[in-house]
mmCIF file of C-alpha atoms and ligand atoms in Angstrom:
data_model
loop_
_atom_site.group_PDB
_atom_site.id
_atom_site.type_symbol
_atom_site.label_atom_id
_atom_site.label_comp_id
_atom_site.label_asym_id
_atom_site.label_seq_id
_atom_site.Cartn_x
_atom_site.Cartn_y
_atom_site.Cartn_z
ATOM 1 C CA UNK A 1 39.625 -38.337 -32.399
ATOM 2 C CA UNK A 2 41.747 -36.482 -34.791
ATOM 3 C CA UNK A 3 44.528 -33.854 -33.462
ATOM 4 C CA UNK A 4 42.622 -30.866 -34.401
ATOM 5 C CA UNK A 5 39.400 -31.934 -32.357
ATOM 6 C CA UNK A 6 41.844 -33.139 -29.152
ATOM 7 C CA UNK A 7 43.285 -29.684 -29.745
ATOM 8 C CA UNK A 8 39.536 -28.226 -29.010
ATOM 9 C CA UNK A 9 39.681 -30.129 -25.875
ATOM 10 C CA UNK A 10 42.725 -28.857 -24.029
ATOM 11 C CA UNK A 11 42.197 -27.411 -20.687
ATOM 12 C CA UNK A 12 45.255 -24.995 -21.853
ATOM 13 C CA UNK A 13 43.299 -23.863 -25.031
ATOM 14 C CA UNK A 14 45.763 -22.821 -27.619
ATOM 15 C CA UNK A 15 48.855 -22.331 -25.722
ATOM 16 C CA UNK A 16 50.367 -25.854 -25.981
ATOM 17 C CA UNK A 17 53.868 -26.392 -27.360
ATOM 18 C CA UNK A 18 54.868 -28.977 -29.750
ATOM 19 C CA UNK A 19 58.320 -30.722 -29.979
ATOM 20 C CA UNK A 20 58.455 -28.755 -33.334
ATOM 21 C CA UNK A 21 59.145 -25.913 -31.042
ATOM 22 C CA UNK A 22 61.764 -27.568 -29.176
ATOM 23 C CA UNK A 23 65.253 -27.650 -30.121
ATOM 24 C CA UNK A 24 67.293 -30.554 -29.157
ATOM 25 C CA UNK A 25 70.523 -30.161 -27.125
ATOM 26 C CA UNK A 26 72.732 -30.415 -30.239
ATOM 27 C CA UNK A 27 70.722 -27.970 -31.879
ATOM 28 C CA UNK A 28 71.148 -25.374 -28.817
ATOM 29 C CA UNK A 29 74.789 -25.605 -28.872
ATOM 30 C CA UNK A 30 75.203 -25.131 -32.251
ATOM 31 C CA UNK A 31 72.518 -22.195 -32.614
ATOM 32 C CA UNK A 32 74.746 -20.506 -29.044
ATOM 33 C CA UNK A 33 77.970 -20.485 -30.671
ATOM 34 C CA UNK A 34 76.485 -19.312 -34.461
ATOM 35 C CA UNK A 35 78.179 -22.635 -35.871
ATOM 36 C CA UNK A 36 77.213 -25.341 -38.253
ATOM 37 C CA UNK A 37 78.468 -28.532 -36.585
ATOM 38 C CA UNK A 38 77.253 -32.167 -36.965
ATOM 39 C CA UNK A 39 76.288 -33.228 -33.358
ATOM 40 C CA UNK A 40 79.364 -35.576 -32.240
ATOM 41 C CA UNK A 41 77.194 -37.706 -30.393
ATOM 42 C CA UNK A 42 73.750 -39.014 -31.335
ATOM 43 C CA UNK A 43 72.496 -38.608 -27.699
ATOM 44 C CA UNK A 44 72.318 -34.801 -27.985
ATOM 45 C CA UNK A 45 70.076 -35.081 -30.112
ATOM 46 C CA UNK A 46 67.518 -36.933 -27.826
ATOM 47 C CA UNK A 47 67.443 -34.262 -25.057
ATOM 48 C CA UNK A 48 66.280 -30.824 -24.581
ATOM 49 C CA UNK A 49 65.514 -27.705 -21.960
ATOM 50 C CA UNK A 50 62.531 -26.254 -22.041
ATOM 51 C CA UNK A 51 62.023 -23.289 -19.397
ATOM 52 C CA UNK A 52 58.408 -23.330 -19.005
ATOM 53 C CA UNK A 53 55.280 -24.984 -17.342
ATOM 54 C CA UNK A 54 55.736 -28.959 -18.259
ATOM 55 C CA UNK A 55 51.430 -28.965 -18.468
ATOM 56 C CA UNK A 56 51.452 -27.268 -22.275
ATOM 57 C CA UNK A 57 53.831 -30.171 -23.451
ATOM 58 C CA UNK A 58 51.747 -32.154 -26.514
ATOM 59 C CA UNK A 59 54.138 -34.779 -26.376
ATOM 60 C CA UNK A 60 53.293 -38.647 -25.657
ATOM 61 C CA UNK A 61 53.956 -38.593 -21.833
ATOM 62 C CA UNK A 62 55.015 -36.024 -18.930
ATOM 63 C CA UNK A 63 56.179 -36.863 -15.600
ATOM 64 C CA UNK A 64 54.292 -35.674 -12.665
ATOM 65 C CA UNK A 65 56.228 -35.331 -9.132
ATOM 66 C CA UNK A 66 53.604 -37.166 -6.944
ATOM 67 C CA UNK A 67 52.679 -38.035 -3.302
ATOM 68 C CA UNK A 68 52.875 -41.687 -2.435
ATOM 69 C CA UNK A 69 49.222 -41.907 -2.781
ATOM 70 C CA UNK A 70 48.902 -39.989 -6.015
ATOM 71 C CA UNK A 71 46.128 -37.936 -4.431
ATOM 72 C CA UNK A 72 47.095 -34.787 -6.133
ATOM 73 C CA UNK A 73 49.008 -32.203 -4.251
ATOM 74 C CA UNK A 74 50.539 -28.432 -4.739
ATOM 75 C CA UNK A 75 53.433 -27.797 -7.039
ATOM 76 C CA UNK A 76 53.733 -29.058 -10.380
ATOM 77 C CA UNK A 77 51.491 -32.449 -9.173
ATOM 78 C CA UNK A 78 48.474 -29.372 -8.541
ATOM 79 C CA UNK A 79 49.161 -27.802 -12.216
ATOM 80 C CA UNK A 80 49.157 -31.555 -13.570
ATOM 81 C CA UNK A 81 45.790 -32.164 -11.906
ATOM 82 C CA UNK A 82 44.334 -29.127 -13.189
ATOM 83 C CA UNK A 83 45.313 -28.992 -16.498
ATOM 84 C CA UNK A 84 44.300 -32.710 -16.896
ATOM 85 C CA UNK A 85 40.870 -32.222 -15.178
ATOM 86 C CA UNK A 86 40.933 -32.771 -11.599
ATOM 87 C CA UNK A 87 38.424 -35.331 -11.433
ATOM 88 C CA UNK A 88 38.968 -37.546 -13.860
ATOM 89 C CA UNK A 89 42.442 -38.063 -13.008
ATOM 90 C CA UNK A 90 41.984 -38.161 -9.717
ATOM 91 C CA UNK A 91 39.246 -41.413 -10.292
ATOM 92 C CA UNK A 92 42.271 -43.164 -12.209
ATOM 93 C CA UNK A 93 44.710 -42.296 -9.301
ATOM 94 C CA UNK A 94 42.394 -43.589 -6.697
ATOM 95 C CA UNK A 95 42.132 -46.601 -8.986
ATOM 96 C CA UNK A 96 46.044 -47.531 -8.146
ATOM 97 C CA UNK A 97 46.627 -47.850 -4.756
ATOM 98 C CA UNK A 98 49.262 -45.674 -4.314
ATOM 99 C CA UNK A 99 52.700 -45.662 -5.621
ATOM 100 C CA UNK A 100 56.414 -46.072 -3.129
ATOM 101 C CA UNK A 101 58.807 -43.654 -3.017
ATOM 102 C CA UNK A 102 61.399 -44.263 -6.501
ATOM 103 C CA UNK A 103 58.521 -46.290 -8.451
ATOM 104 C CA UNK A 104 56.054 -44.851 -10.755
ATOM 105 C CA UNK A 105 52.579 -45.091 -12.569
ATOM 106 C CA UNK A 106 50.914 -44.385 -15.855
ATOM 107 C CA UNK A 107 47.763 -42.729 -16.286
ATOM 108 C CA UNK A 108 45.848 -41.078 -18.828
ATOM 109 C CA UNK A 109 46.653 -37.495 -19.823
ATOM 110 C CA UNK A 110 42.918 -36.546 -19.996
ATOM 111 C CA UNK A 111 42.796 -32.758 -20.896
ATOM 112 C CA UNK A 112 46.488 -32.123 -21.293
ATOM 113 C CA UNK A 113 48.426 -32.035 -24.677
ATOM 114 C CA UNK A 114 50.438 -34.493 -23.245
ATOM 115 C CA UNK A 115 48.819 -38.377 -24.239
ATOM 116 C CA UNK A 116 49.775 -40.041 -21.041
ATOM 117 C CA UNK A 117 51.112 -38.926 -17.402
ATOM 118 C CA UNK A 118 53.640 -41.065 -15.324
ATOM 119 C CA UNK A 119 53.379 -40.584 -11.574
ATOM 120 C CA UNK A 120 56.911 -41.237 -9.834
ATOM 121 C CA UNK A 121 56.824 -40.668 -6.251
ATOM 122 C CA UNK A 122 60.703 -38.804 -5.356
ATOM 123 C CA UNK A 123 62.539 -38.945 -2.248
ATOM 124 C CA UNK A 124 62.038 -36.289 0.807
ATOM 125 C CA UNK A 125 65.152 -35.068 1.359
ATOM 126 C CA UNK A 126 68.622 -35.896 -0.423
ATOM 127 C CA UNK A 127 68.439 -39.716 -1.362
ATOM 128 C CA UNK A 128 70.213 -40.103 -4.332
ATOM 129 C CA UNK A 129 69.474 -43.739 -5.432
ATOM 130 C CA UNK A 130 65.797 -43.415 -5.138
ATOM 131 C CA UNK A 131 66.149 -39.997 -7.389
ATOM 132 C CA UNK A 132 68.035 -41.759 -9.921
ATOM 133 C CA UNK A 133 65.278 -44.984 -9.789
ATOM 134 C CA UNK A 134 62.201 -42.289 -10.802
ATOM 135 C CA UNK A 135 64.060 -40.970 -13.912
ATOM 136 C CA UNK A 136 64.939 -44.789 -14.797
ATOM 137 C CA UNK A 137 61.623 -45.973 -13.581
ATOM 138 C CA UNK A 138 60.168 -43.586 -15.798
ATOM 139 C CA UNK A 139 62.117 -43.791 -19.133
ATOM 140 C CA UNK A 140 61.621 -48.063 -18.868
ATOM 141 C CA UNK A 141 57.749 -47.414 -18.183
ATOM 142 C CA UNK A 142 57.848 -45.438 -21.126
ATOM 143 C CA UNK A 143 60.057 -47.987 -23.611
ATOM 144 C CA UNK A 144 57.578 -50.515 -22.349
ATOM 145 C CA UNK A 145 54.952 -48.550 -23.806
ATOM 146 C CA UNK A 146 56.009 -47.925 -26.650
ATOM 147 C CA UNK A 147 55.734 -44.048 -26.302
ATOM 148 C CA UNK A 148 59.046 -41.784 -27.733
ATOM 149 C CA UNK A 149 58.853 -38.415 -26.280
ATOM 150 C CA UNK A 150 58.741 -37.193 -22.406
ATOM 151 C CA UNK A 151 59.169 -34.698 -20.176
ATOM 152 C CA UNK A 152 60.410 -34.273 -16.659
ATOM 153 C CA UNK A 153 60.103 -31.479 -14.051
ATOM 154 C CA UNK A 154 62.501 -31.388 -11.294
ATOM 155 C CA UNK A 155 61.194 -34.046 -9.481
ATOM 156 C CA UNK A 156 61.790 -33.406 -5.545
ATOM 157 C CA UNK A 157 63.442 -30.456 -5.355
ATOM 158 C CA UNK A 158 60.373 -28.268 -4.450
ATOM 159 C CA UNK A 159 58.471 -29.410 -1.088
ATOM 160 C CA UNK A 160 60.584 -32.658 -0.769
ATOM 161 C CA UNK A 161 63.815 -30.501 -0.430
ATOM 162 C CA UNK A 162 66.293 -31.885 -2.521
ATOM 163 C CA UNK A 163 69.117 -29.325 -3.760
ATOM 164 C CA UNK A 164 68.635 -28.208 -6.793
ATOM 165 C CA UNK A 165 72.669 -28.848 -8.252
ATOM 166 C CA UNK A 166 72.677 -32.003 -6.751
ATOM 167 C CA UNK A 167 69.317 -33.160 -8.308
ATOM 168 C CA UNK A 168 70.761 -32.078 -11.334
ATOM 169 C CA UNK A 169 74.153 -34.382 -11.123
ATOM 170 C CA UNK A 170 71.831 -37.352 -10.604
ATOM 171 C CA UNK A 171 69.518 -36.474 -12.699
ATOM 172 C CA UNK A 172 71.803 -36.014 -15.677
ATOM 173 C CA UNK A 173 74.085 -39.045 -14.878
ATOM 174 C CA UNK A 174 70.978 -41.123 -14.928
ATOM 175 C CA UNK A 175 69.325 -40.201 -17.878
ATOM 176 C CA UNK A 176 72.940 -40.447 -19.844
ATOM 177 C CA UNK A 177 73.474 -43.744 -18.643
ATOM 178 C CA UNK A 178 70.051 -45.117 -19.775
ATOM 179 C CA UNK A 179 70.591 -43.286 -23.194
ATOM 180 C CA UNK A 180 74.143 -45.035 -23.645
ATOM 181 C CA UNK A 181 72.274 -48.348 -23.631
ATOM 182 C CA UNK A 182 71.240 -48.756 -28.129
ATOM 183 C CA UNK A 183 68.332 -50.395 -27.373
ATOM 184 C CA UNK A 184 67.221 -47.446 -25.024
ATOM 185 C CA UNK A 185 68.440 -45.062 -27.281
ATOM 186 C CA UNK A 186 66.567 -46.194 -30.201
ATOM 187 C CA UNK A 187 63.308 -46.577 -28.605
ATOM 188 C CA UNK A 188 63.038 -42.921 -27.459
ATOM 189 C CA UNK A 189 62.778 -39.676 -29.619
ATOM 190 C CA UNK A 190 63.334 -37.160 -27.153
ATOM 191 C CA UNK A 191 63.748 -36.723 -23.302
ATOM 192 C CA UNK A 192 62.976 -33.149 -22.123
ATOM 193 C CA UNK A 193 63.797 -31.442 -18.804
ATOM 194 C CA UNK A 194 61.026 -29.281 -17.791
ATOM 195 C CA UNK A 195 63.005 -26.446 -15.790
ATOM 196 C CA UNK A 196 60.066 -24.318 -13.861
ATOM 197 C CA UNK A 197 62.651 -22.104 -11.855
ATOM 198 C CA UNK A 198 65.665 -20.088 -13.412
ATOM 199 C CA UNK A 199 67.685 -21.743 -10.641
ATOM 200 C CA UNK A 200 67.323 -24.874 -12.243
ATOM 201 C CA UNK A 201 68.065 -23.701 -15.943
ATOM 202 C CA UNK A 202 71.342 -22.391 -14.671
ATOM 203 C CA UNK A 203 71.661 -25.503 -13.161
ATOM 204 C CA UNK A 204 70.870 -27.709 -16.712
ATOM 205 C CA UNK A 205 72.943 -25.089 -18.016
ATOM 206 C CA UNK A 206 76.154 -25.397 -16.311
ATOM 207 C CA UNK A 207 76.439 -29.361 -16.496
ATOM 208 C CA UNK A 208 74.912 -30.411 -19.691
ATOM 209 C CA UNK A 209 78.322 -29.628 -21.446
ATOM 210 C CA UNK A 210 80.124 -31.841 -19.242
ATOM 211 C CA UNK A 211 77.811 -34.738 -19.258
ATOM 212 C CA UNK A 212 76.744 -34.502 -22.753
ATOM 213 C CA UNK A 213 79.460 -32.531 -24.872
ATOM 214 C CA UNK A 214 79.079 -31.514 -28.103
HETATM 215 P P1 ADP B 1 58.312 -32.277 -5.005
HETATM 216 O O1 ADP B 1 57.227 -32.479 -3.975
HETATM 217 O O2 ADP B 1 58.708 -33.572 -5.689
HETATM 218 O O3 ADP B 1 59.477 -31.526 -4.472
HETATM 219 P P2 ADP B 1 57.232 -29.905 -6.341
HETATM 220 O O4 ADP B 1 56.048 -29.854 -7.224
HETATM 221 O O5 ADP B 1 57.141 -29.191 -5.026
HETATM 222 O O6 ADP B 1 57.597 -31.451 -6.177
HETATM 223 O O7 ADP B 1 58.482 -29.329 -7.123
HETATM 224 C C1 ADP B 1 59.138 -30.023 -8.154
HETATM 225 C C2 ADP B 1 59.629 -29.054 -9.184
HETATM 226 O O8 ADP B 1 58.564 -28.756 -10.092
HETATM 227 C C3 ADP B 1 60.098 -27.697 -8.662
HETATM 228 O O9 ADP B 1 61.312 -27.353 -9.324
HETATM 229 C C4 ADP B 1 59.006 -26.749 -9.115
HETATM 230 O O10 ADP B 1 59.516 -25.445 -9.340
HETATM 231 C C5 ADP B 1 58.618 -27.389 -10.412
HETATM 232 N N1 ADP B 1 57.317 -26.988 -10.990
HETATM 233 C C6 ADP B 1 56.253 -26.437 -10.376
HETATM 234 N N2 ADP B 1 55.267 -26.229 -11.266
HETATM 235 C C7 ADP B 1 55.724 -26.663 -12.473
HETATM 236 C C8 ADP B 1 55.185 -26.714 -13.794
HETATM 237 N N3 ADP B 1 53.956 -26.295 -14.068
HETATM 238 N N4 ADP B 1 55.963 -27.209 -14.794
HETATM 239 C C9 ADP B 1 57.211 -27.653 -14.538
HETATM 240 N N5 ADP B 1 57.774 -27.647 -13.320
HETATM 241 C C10 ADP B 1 57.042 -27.148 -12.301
#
């Protein structure tokens, strides 16, 4: 199927968003403080904020914040499952058994922009090494499928309670570690944080500086 006729097929309609449309972190800086300056660091220019709903993405995979058995749920899991087509996502989720809690799984992204979903089950409640092993989990599930550009809400931090700031220390940490690694960094295009809430976009906001200065 070519782009155009996937495009006629996308439970969103026309309101998708393409990377195009969404500046890297190096980018951001420079565009904030009206100056032309090379990136010092090639890692900026593999991640991004995007305030919005992480469904319009048409990117190769986005990260859904699922229940251990990957029945579908409320929160960004419910918009997932909608925008995809409930039911044929659901079939593929029944088809996996369930996930544990810091793991994750790959389905199809059926309706969405988005090719491909990855299911990672988060922690209820402040756990900080099974927060960190979803965003890893994740971004090695996607290396190992050869796929370059994803997106991540903030997983836990709705329902399963996690504080916001502190999601966003491990979150961050995490995601700069695997991205320090060449190989890692070479196999990905762009890693996008999918901030729903404008609690966590002042949350992105305050720390990317200081874990990923310009
Ligand atoms: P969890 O059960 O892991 O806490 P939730 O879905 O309750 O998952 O919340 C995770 C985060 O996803 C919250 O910050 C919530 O605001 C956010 N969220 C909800 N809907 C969307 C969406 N459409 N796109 C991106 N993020 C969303």
């Amino acid at each position: 199927m070519s782009l155009q006729e996937k495009r006629q097929e996308y439970k969103c309609g026309d309101s998708y968003v393409t990377l195009a449309d969404i500046p890297p972190w190096s980018k951001s800086a420079r565009t904030r403080e009206g100056q032309d300056i090379s990136p010092t660091s090639a890692i900026n220019e593999k991640i991004s904020i995007f305030q919005g709903d992480i469904t319009k993405l048409e990117i190769d995979a986005i990260v859904n914040a699922a229940n251990a058995r990957l029945a579908g749920g409320g929160g960004v899991d419910g918009f997932i499952h909608r925008g995809a087509g409930a039911v044929d996502l659901q079939a593929e989720c029944q088809s996996l058994g369930g996930c544990e809690t810091g793991q994750c799984k790959m389905t199809g992204g059926y309706r969405l922009p988005a090719k491909y979903i990855i299911h990672c089950v988060g922690p209820i409640g402040e756990k900080p090494e099974l927060l960190a092993s979803c965003y890893k989990n994740a971004l090695d599930t996607l290396k190992a499928a050869k796929l370059r550009t994803i997106a991540f809400p903030c997983i836990s931090t709705g329902v399963y309670g996690y504080p916001n700031d502190n999601a966003a220390d491990v979150v961050l940490k995490t995601v700069k570690t695997w991205l320090e690694d060449s190989a890692n960094q070479a196999a990905v295009d762009r890693i996008i944080f999918a901030l729903f809430l404008d609690r966590d976009l002042e949350a992105y906001k305050e720390r990317l500086p200081r874990y990923f200065p310009q």
